């Protein structure tokens, strides 16, 4: 089935460690997005990519990095510079007229 | 820049009653508008969207929304609530790129259905 796969679903890391969240899609979409969700805050855009080997910062890119080496994949690295990394991270792909979302990764930093 | 305001972080209705979730937006360009639904610990599912054309938009699960440019609103309605409608609902608006550069989301409304 076509869709967006995020892994892992739950992730625990110690403070100060970098961690990479996986996002893979088989929908043949050019555009991919990463959002962060905090309780009561809605979704905020971290990074997006409209084509392979190109990506742009969103509203809250500080402390995060991404790569887009393949059309299907858009991994997100949460670095030690991110001051408050505990959150629910959502990957999306597809047309601006209604992107499709993955099931999310809940990251907890202890 | 664009922004979205969802009135009411929590809305409670009785099963069978009308559901009304409010969304107001601001945008410097003609907007594309969206409603998404999220169940606990899951991703977002598109309920409906307005891009161009008819201002009354019908979506999945019996939901509909009306784009009112003069009121900068895009309220979501359903005539009769069902227990399965209990979830978090997000309104979103596109930017100048028609959504290609991402969407701006409201803070969400938690819909509670009373039996």
mmCIF file of C-alpha atoms in Angstrom:
data_model
loop_
_atom_site.group_PDB
_atom_site.id
_atom_site.type_symbol
_atom_site.label_atom_id
_atom_site.label_comp_id
_atom_site.label_asym_id
_atom_site.label_seq_id
_atom_site.Cartn_x
_atom_site.Cartn_y
_atom_site.Cartn_z
ATOM 1 C CA UNK A 1 0.000 0.000 0.000
ATOM 2 C CA UNK A 2 1.161 3.542 -0.692
ATOM 3 C CA UNK A 3 1.864 5.748 2.238
ATOM 4 C CA UNK A 4 4.286 7.475 4.558
ATOM 5 C CA UNK A 5 6.242 5.468 7.104
ATOM 6 C CA UNK A 6 7.816 7.058 10.131
ATOM 7 C CA UNK A 7 10.067 5.095 12.409
ATOM 8 C CA UNK A 8 10.377 4.466 15.216
ATOM 9 C CA UNK A 9 6.994 5.263 16.748
ATOM 10 C CA UNK A 10 8.557 5.947 20.163
ATOM 11 C CA UNK A 11 12.120 7.112 20.776
ATOM 12 C CA UNK A 12 13.955 7.799 24.003
ATOM 13 C CA UNK A 13 17.300 9.568 24.128
ATOM 14 C CA UNK A 14 19.558 11.064 26.731
ATOM 15 C CA UNK A 15 20.028 14.794 26.848
ATOM 16 C CA UNK A 16 22.922 15.944 24.673
ATOM 17 C CA UNK A 17 22.659 13.137 22.133
ATOM 18 C CA UNK A 18 21.782 13.619 18.489
ATOM 19 C CA UNK A 19 18.947 11.469 17.184
ATOM 20 C CA UNK A 20 17.645 10.830 13.659
ATOM 21 C CA UNK A 21 14.000 10.262 12.822
ATOM 22 C CA UNK A 22 13.168 8.344 9.678
ATOM 23 C CA UNK A 23 10.523 9.259 7.101
ATOM 24 C CA UNK A 24 9.948 7.232 3.940
ATOM 25 C CA UNK A 25 7.208 7.629 1.324
ATOM 26 C CA UNK A 26 6.239 5.542 -1.675
ATOM 27 C CA UNK A 27 3.706 7.988 -3.079
ATOM 28 C CA UNK A 28 6.143 9.433 -5.628
ATOM 29 C CA UNK A 29 5.724 12.883 -4.122
ATOM 30 C CA UNK A 30 8.317 15.579 -4.789
ATOM 31 C CA UNK A 31 7.577 17.636 -1.679
ATOM 32 C CA UNK A 32 8.173 16.470 1.890
ATOM 33 C CA UNK A 33 7.760 18.240 5.215
ATOM 34 C CA UNK A 34 8.628 17.919 8.907
ATOM 35 C CA UNK A 35 6.375 19.359 11.600
ATOM 36 C CA UNK A 36 6.683 19.458 15.348
ATOM 37 C CA UNK A 37 3.593 19.129 17.562
ATOM 38 C CA UNK A 38 3.442 20.196 21.199
ATOM 39 C CA UNK A 39 0.314 19.971 23.378
ATOM 40 C CA UNK A 40 -1.948 22.954 22.762
ATOM 41 C CA UNK A 41 0.409 24.414 20.158
ATOM 42 C CA UNK A 42 -0.753 22.930 16.909
ATOM 43 C CA UNK A 43 1.839 21.967 14.300
ATOM 44 C CA UNK A 44 4.868 24.055 13.466
ATOM 45 C CA UNK A 45 6.977 23.644 10.333
ATOM 46 C CA UNK A 46 10.610 22.624 10.874
ATOM 47 C CA UNK A 47 11.957 21.973 7.368
ATOM 48 C CA UNK A 48 10.584 21.225 3.941
ATOM 49 C CA UNK A 49 11.943 19.959 0.666
ATOM 50 C CA UNK A 50 10.359 20.462 -2.725
ATOM 51 C CA UNK A 51 12.902 18.426 -4.682
ATOM 52 C CA UNK A 52 15.786 16.038 -4.159
ATOM 53 C CA UNK A 53 19.012 17.650 -2.884
ATOM 54 C CA UNK A 54 17.230 20.841 -1.887
ATOM 55 C CA UNK A 55 15.483 21.878 1.323
ATOM 56 C CA UNK A 56 14.424 25.047 3.136
ATOM 57 C CA UNK A 57 14.066 26.079 6.751
ATOM 58 C CA UNK A 58 10.636 26.401 8.222
ATOM 59 C CA UNK A 59 9.549 28.458 11.200
ATOM 60 C CA UNK A 60 11.472 26.536 13.877
ATOM 61 C CA UNK A 61 14.560 25.072 12.175
ATOM 62 C CA UNK A 62 17.072 25.908 14.910
ATOM 63 C CA UNK A 63 18.553 22.752 16.441
ATOM 64 C CA UNK A 64 17.421 20.510 13.585
ATOM 65 C CA UNK A 65 18.983 19.291 10.350
ATOM 66 C CA UNK A 66 17.694 17.345 7.349
ATOM 67 C CA UNK A 67 18.888 15.734 4.139
ATOM 68 C CA UNK A 68 17.124 14.795 0.917
ATOM 69 C CA UNK A 69 19.360 12.439 -1.017
ATOM 70 C CA UNK A 70 16.497 10.341 -2.362
ATOM 71 C CA UNK A 71 12.988 11.260 -3.418
ATOM 72 C CA UNK A 72 11.536 8.677 -1.049
ATOM 73 C CA UNK A 73 13.418 9.680 2.091
ATOM 74 C CA UNK A 74 13.597 12.815 4.250
ATOM 75 C CA UNK A 75 15.303 12.057 7.596
ATOM 76 C CA UNK A 76 15.288 14.599 10.411
ATOM 77 C CA UNK A 77 18.142 14.897 12.905
ATOM 78 C CA UNK A 78 17.410 16.469 16.262
ATOM 79 C CA UNK A 79 20.730 17.824 17.460
ATOM 80 C CA UNK A 80 21.992 18.592 20.948
ATOM 81 C CA UNK A 81 21.503 22.283 20.127
ATOM 82 C CA UNK A 82 17.712 21.866 20.241
ATOM 83 C CA UNK A 83 16.826 23.177 23.691
ATOM 84 C CA UNK A 84 13.530 21.374 24.156
ATOM 85 C CA UNK A 85 13.422 18.339 21.845
ATOM 86 C CA UNK A 86 10.708 16.332 23.594
ATOM 87 C CA UNK A 87 7.720 16.452 21.223
ATOM 88 C CA UNK A 88 5.638 14.565 18.663
ATOM 89 C CA UNK A 89 7.211 14.789 15.197
ATOM 90 C CA UNK A 90 5.142 14.437 12.045
ATOM 91 C CA UNK A 91 6.378 13.915 8.516
ATOM 92 C CA UNK A 92 4.210 14.754 5.512
ATOM 93 C CA UNK A 93 4.505 14.528 1.762
ATOM 94 C CA UNK A 94 2.580 15.548 -1.246
ATOM 95 C CA UNK A 95 0.933 18.454 -2.872
ATOM 96 C CA UNK A 96 0.494 21.695 -1.067
ATOM 97 C CA UNK A 97 -3.209 21.225 -1.696
ATOM 98 C CA UNK A 98 -3.501 18.706 1.098
ATOM 99 C CA UNK A 99 -0.332 16.853 2.141
ATOM 100 C CA UNK A 100 -0.516 13.340 3.558
ATOM 101 C CA UNK A 101 0.863 12.681 7.033
ATOM 102 C CA UNK A 102 2.724 9.788 8.594
ATOM 103 C CA UNK A 103 1.807 8.311 11.974
ATOM 104 C CA UNK A 104 4.395 10.321 13.846
ATOM 105 C CA UNK A 105 7.363 9.696 16.135
ATOM 106 C CA UNK A 106 7.133 10.590 19.807
ATOM 107 C CA UNK A 107 10.573 11.662 21.007
ATOM 108 C CA UNK A 108 11.297 11.845 24.706
ATOM 109 C CA UNK A 109 14.609 13.206 25.924
ATOM 110 C CA UNK A 110 15.548 12.325 29.480
ATOM 111 C CA UNK B 1 2.395 36.090 6.746
ATOM 112 C CA UNK B 2 -0.595 33.948 7.446
ATOM 113 C CA UNK B 3 -2.162 32.852 10.708
ATOM 114 C CA UNK B 4 -5.032 30.691 11.936
ATOM 115 C CA UNK B 5 -7.196 31.121 15.026
ATOM 116 C CA UNK B 6 -9.370 28.292 16.268
ATOM 117 C CA UNK B 7 -11.908 29.480 18.801
ATOM 118 C CA UNK B 8 -12.180 27.106 21.729
ATOM 119 C CA UNK B 9 -9.480 24.629 22.633
ATOM 120 C CA UNK B 10 -12.226 22.229 23.778
ATOM 121 C CA UNK B 11 -15.757 21.850 22.415
ATOM 122 C CA UNK B 12 -18.275 19.466 23.980
ATOM 123 C CA UNK B 13 -21.493 18.364 22.261
ATOM 124 C CA UNK B 14 -24.040 15.647 22.862
ATOM 125 C CA UNK B 15 -24.253 12.669 20.560
ATOM 126 C CA UNK B 16 -26.660 13.555 17.744
ATOM 127 C CA UNK B 17 -26.216 17.304 18.190
ATOM 128 C CA UNK B 18 -24.755 19.785 15.711
ATOM 129 C CA UNK B 19 -20.971 20.084 15.636
ATOM 130 C CA UNK B 20 -19.530 23.543 14.957
ATOM 131 C CA UNK B 21 -15.782 24.151 15.112
ATOM 132 C CA UNK B 22 -14.677 27.699 14.377
ATOM 133 C CA UNK B 23 -11.690 28.782 12.326
ATOM 134 C CA UNK B 24 -10.628 32.269 11.320
ATOM 135 C CA UNK B 25 -7.570 33.003 9.230
ATOM 136 C CA UNK B 26 -5.469 35.835 7.958
ATOM 137 C CA UNK B 27 -3.602 35.691 4.699
ATOM 138 C CA UNK B 28 -2.045 38.213 2.341
ATOM 139 C CA UNK B 29 -2.853 36.043 -0.671
ATOM 140 C CA UNK B 30 -5.943 34.059 -1.697
ATOM 141 C CA UNK B 31 -5.817 31.158 0.690
ATOM 142 C CA UNK B 32 -6.163 27.446 0.403
ATOM 143 C CA UNK B 33 -7.876 26.222 3.576
ATOM 144 C CA UNK B 34 -7.890 22.816 5.195
ATOM 145 C CA UNK B 35 -9.386 20.847 8.063
ATOM 146 C CA UNK B 36 -7.520 17.851 9.430
ATOM 147 C CA UNK B 37 -8.511 15.361 12.145
ATOM 148 C CA UNK B 38 -6.122 13.618 14.534
ATOM 149 C CA UNK B 39 -6.864 10.645 16.766
ATOM 150 C CA UNK B 40 -4.638 10.030 19.823
ATOM 151 C CA UNK B 41 -1.013 9.243 18.989
ATOM 152 C CA UNK B 42 -1.688 9.188 15.267
ATOM 153 C CA UNK B 43 -0.976 11.364 12.269
ATOM 154 C CA UNK B 44 -3.342 13.819 10.644
ATOM 155 C CA UNK B 45 -6.056 12.857 8.179
ATOM 156 C CA UNK B 46 -7.427 15.360 5.686
ATOM 157 C CA UNK B 47 -11.147 15.981 6.236
ATOM 158 C CA UNK B 48 -11.711 18.561 3.525
ATOM 159 C CA UNK B 49 -10.110 21.470 1.717
ATOM 160 C CA UNK B 50 -11.001 24.645 -0.105
ATOM 161 C CA UNK B 51 -8.829 25.741 -3.006
ATOM 162 C CA UNK B 52 -10.997 27.496 -5.573
ATOM 163 C CA UNK B 53 -14.573 27.350 -6.799
ATOM 164 C CA UNK B 54 -17.550 26.425 -4.657
ATOM 165 C CA UNK B 55 -17.284 27.932 -1.203
ATOM 166 C CA UNK B 56 -19.239 25.143 0.497
ATOM 167 C CA UNK B 57 -16.946 22.147 0.703
ATOM 168 C CA UNK B 58 -18.011 18.640 1.648
ATOM 169 C CA UNK B 59 -15.583 16.221 3.210
ATOM 170 C CA UNK B 60 -15.385 12.775 4.677
ATOM 171 C CA UNK B 61 -17.455 11.424 7.577
ATOM 172 C CA UNK B 62 -20.310 13.894 6.956
ATOM 173 C CA UNK B 63 -18.304 17.058 7.664
ATOM 174 C CA UNK B 64 -18.539 20.220 5.625
ATOM 175 C CA UNK B 65 -17.102 23.737 5.779
ATOM 176 C CA UNK B 66 -17.913 27.050 4.189
ATOM 177 C CA UNK B 67 -15.327 29.570 3.026
ATOM 178 C CA UNK B 68 -16.501 33.096 3.810
ATOM 179 C CA UNK B 69 -14.029 35.592 2.460
ATOM 180 C CA UNK B 70 -15.772 38.627 3.977
ATOM 181 C CA UNK B 71 -15.551 37.063 7.432
ATOM 182 C CA UNK B 72 -12.143 35.379 6.849
ATOM 183 C CA UNK B 73 -13.687 32.225 8.235
ATOM 184 C CA UNK B 74 -13.749 28.533 7.417
ATOM 185 C CA UNK B 75 -15.933 26.919 10.096
ATOM 186 C CA UNK B 76 -16.380 23.148 10.195
ATOM 187 C CA UNK B 77 -19.817 21.632 10.750
ATOM 188 C CA UNK B 78 -21.524 18.264 11.010
ATOM 189 C CA UNK B 79 -25.298 17.988 11.467
ATOM 190 C CA UNK B 80 -25.252 15.081 13.903
ATOM 191 C CA UNK B 81 -22.311 14.140 16.115
ATOM 192 C CA UNK B 82 -21.257 10.537 16.545
ATOM 193 C CA UNK B 83 -19.115 9.112 19.314
ATOM 194 C CA UNK B 84 -16.437 8.264 16.746
ATOM 195 C CA UNK B 85 -16.042 11.997 15.979
ATOM 196 C CA UNK B 86 -14.221 12.550 19.278
ATOM 197 C CA UNK B 87 -10.745 13.704 18.239
ATOM 198 C CA UNK B 88 -8.503 16.750 17.761
ATOM 199 C CA UNK B 89 -9.320 18.970 14.788
ATOM 200 C CA UNK B 90 -6.902 21.336 13.102
ATOM 201 C CA UNK B 91 -7.591 24.157 10.678
ATOM 202 C CA UNK B 92 -4.743 25.148 8.364
ATOM 203 C CA UNK B 93 -4.003 27.744 5.708
ATOM 204 C CA UNK B 94 -1.508 27.795 2.855
ATOM 205 C CA UNK B 95 1.083 30.472 2.268
ATOM 206 C CA UNK B 96 2.027 32.319 -0.884
ATOM 207 C CA UNK B 97 3.319 29.090 -2.415
ATOM 208 C CA UNK B 98 -0.154 27.558 -2.436
ATOM 209 C CA UNK B 99 0.951 25.158 0.257
ATOM 210 C CA UNK B 100 4.141 24.002 -1.436
ATOM 211 C CA UNK B 101 6.127 25.767 1.278
ATOM 212 C CA UNK B 102 4.075 24.170 4.048
ATOM 213 C CA UNK B 103 0.878 24.981 5.900
ATOM 214 C CA UNK B 104 0.200 27.185 8.926
ATOM 215 C CA UNK B 105 -1.915 25.378 11.512
ATOM 216 C CA UNK B 106 -4.196 26.556 14.255
ATOM 217 C CA UNK B 107 -3.663 25.265 17.779
ATOM 218 C CA UNK B 108 -6.415 22.708 17.460
ATOM 219 C CA UNK B 109 -9.825 22.049 18.979
ATOM 220 C CA UNK B 110 -10.470 18.945 21.027
ATOM 221 C CA UNK B 111 -13.981 17.699 20.265
ATOM 222 C CA UNK B 112 -15.688 15.831 23.098
ATOM 223 C CA UNK B 113 -18.874 13.854 22.438
ATOM 224 C CA UNK B 114 -21.173 13.338 25.400
ATOM 225 C CA UNK B 115 -23.337 10.196 25.317
#
